[in-house]
Tab-separated table of N, CA and C in Angstrom:
chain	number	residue	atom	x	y	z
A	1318	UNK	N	128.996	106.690	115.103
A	1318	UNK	CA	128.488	105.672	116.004
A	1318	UNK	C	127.610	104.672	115.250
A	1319	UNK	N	126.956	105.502	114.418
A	1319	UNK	CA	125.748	104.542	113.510
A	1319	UNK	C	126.549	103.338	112.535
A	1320	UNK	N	127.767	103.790	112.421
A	1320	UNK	CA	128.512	102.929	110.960
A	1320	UNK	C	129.392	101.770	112.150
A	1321	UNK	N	129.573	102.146	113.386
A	1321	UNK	CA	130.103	101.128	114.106
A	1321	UNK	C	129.132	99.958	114.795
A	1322	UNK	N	127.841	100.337	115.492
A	1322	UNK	CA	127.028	99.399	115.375
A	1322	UNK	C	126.468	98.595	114.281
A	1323	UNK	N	126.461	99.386	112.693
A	1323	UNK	CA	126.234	98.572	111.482
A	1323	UNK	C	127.320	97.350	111.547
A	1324	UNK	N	128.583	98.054	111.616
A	1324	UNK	CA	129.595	97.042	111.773
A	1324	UNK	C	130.095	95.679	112.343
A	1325	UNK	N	129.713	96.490	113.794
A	1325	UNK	CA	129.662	95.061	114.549
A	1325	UNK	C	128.708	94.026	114.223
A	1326	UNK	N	127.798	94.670	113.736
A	1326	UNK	CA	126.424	93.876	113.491
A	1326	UNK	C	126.774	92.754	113.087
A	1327	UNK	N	127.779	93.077	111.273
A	1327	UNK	CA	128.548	92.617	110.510
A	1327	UNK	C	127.768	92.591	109.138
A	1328	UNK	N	126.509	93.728	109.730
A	1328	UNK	CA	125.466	93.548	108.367
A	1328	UNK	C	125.672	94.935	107.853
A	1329	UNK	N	126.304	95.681	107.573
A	1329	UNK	CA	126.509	96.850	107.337
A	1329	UNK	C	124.809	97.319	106.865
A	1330	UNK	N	124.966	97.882	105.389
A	1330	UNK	CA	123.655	98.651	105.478
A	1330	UNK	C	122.143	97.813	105.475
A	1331	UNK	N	122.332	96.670	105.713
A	1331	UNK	CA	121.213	95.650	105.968
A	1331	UNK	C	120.027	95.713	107.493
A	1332	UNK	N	121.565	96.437	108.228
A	1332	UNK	CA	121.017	96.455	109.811
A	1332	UNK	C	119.854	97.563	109.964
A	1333	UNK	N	119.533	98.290	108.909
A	1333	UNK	CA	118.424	99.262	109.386
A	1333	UNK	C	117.003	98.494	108.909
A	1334	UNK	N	117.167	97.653	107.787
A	1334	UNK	CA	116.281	96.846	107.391
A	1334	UNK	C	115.706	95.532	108.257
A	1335	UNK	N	116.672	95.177	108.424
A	1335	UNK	CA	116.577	94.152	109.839
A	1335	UNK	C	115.497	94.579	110.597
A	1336	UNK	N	116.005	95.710	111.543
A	1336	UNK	CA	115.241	96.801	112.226
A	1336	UNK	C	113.974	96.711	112.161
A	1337	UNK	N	113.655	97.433	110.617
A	1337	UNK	CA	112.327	97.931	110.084
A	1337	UNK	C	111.427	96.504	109.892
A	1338	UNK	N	112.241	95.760	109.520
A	1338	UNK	CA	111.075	94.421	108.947
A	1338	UNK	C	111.224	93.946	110.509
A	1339	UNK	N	111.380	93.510	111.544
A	1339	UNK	CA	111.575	93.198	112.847
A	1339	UNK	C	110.363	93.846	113.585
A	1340	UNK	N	110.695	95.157	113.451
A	1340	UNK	CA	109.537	96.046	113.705
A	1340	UNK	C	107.693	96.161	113.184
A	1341	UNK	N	108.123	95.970	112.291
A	1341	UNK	CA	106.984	95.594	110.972
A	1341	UNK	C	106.178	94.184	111.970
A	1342	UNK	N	107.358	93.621	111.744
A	1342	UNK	CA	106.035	92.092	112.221
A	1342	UNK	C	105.702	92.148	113.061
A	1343	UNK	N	106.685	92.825	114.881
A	1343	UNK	CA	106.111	93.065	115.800
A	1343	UNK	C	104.512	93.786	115.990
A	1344	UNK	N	104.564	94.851	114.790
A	1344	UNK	CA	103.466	96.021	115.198
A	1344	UNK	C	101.986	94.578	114.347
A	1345	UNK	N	102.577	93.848	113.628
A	1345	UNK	CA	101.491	93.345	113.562
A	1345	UNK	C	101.242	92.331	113.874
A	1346	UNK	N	102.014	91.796	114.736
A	1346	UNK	CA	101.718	90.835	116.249
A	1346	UNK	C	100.662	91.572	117.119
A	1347	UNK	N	101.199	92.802	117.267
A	1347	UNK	CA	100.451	93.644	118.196
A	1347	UNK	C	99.282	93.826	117.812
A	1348	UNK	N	98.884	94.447	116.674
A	1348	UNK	CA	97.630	94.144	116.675
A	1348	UNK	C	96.649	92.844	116.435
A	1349	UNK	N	97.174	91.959	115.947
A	1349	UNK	CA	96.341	91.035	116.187
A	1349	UNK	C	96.185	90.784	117.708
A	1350	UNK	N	97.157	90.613	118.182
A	1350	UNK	CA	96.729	91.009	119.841
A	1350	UNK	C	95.785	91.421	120.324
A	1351	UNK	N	95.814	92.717	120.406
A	1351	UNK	CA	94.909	93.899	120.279
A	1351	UNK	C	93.414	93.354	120.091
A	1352	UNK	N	93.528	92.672	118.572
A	1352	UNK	CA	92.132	92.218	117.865
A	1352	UNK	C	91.405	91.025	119.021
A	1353	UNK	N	92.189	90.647	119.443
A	1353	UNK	CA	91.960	88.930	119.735
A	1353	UNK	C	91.055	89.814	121.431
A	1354	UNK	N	92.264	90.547	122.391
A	1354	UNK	CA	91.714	90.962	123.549
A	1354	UNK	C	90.514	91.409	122.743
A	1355	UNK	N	90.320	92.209	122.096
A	1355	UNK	CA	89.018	93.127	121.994
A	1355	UNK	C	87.892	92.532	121.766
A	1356	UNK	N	87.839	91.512	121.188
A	1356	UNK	CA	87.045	90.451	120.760
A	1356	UNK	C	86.599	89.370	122.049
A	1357	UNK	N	87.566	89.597	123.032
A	1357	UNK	CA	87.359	88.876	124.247
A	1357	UNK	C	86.790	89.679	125.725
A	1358	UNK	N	86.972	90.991	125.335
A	1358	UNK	CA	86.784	91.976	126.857
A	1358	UNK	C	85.004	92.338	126.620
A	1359	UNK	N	84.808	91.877	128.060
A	1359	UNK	CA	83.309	92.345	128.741
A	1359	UNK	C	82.806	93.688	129.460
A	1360	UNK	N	83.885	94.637	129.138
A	1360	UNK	CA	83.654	96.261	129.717
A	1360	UNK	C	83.655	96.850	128.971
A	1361	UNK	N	82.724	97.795	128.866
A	1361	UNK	CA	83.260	98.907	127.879
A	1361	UNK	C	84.265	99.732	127.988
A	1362	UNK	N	84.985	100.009	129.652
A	1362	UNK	CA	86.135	100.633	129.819
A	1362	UNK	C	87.678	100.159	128.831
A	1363	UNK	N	87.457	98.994	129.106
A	1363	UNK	CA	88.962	98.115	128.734
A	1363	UNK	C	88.619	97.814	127.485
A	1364	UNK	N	86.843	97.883	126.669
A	1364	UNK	CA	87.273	98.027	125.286
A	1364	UNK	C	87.581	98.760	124.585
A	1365	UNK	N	86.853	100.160	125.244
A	1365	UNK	CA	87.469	101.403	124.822
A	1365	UNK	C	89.153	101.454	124.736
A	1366	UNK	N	89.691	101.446	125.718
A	1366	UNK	CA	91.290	101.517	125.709
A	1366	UNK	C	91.338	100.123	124.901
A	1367	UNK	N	91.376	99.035	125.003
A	1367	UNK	CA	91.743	98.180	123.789
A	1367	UNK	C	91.932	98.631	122.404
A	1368	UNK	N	90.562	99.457	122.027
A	1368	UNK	CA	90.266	99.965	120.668
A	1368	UNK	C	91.121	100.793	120.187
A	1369	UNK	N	91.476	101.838	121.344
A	1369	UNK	CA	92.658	103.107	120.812
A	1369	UNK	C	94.003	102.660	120.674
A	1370	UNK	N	94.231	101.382	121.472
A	1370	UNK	CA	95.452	101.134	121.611
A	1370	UNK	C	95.811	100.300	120.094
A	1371	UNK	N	94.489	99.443	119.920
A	1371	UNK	CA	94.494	98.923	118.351
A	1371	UNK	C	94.642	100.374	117.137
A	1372	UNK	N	93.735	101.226	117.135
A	1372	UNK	CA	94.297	102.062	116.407
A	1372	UNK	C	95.491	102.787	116.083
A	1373	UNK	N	96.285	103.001	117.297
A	1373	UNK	CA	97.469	103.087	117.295
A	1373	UNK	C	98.487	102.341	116.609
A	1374	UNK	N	98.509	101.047	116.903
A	1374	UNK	CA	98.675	99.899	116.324
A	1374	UNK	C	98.685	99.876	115.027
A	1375	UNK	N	98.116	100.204	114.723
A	1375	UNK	CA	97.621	100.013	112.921
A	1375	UNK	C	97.815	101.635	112.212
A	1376	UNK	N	97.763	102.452	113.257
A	1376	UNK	CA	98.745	103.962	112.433
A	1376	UNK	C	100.287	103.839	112.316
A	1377	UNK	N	100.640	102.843	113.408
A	1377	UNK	CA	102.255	102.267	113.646
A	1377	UNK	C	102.697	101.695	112.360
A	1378	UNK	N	101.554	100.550	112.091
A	1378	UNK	CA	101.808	99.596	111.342
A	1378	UNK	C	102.019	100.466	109.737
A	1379	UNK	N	101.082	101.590	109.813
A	1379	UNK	CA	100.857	102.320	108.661
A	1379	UNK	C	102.240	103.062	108.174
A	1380	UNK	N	102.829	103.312	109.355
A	1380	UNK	CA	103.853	104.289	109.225
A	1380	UNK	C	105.017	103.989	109.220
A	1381	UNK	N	105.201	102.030	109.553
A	1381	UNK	CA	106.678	101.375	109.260
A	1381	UNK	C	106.370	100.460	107.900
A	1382	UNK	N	105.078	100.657	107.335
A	1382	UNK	CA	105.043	100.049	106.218
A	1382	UNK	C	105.411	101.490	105.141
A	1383	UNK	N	105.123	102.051	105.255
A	1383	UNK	CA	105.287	103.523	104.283
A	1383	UNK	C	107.061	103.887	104.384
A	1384	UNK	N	107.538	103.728	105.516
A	1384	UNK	CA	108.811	103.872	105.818
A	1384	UNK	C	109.580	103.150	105.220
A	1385	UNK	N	109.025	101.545	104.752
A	1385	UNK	CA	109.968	100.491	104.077
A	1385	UNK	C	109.654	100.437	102.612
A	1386	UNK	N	108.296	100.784	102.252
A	1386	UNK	CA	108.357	101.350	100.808
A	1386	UNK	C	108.918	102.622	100.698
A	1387	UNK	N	108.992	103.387	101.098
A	1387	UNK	CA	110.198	104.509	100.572
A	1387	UNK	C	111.496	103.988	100.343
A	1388	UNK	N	112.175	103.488	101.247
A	1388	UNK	CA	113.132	102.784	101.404
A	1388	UNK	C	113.775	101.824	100.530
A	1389	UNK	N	112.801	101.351	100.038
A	1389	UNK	CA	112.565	100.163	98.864
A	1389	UNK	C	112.875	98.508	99.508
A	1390	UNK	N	112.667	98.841	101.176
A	1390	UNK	CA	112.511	97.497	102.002
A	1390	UNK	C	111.664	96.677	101.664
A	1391	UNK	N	110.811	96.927	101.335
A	1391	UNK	CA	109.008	96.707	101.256
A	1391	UNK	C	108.633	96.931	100.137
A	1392	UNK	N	108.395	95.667	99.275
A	1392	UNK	CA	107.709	95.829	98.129
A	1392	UNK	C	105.844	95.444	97.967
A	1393	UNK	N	105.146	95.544	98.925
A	1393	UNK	CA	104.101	95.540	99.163
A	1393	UNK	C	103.081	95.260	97.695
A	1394	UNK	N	103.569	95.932	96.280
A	1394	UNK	CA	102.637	96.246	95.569
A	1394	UNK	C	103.085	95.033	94.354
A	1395	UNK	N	104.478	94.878	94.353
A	1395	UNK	CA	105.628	93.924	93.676
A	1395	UNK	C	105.824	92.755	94.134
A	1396	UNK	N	105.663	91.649	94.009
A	1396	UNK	CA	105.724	90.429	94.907
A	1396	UNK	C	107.024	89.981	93.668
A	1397	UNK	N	107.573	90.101	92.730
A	1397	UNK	CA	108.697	89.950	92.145
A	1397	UNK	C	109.811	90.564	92.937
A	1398	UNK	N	109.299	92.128	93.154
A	1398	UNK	CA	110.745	92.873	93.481
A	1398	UNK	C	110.827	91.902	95.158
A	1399	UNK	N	109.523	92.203	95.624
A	1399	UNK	CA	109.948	91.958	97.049
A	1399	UNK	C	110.795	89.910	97.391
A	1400	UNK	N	110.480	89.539	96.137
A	1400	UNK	CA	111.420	88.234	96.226
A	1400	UNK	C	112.677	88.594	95.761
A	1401	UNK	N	112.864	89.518	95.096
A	1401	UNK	CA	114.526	89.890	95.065
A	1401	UNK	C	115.288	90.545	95.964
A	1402	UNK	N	114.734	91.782	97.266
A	1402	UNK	CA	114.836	91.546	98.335
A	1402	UNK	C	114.904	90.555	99.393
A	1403	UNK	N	114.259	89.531	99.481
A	1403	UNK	CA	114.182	88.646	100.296
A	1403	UNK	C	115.193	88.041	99.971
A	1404	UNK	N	115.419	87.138	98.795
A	1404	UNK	CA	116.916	86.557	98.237
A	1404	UNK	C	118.007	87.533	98.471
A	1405	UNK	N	118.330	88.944	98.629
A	1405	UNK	CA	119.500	89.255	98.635
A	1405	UNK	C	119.431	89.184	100.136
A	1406	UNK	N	118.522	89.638	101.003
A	1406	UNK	CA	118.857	89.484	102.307
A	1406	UNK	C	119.159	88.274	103.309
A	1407	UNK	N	118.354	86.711	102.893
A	1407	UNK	CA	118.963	85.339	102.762
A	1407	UNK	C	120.243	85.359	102.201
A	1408	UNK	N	120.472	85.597	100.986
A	1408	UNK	CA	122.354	85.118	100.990
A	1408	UNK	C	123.386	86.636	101.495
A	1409	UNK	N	122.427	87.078	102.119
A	1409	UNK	CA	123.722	88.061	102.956
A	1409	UNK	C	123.993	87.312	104.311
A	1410	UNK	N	122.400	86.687	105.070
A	1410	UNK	CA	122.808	86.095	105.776
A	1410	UNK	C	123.657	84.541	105.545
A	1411	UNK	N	123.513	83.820	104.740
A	1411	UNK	CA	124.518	82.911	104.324
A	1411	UNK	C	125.679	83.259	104.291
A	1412	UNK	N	126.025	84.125	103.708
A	1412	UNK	CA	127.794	84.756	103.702
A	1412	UNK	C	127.807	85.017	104.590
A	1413	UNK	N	127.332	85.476	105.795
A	1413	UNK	CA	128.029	85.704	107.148
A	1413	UNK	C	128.239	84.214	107.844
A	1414	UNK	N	127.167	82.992	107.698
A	1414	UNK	CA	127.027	82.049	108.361
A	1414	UNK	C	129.002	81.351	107.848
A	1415	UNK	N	129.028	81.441	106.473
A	1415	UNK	CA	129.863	81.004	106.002
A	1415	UNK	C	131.498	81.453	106.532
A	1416	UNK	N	131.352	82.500	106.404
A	1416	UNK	CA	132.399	83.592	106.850
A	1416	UNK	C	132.808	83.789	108.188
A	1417	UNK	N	131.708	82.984	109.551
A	1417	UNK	CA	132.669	82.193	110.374
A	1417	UNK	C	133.158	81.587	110.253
């Protein structure tokens, strides 16, 4: 099932990366979110839950960034490697643009 949704995708093994970096920016949308309410709320109830929900947030963030350096999605420490990622994943999407 997994190699037929890669398929259709038309990104074969790219589509889990997609995923992960998709995911990645969301969780840290979210917390800046997070940051911005917390910085704005006048209760201590709703800052409390703000706060945990930010921590969460940022164990998320911890745990799809660790997931894409294993992976070798995420070159976090390499700003060379991670531009040779970025370039292969730009002209993968070009060859598909093309290849309609």
């Amino acid at each position: 099932m997994t190699n037929m949704i890669q398929n259709l995708a038309g990104m074969g093994n790219m589509t889990e990366q997609v995923i992960a970096t998709d995911f990645l920016l969301a969780s840290k949308n979210a917390i800046k979110g997070y940051a911005a309410a917390l910085a704005e709320t006048a209760t201590p109830e709703v800052r409390d839950t703000l706060r945990r929900q930010l921590d969460v947030a940022i164990g998320t963030h911890e745990r799809i960034t660790n997931y894409m350096m294993n992976k070798g999605y995420y070159h976090a420490y390499n700003p060379q490697e991670q531009i040779k990622v970025d370039m292969k994943a730009a002209d993968t999407v070009v060859n598909m643009q093309q290849g309609q």
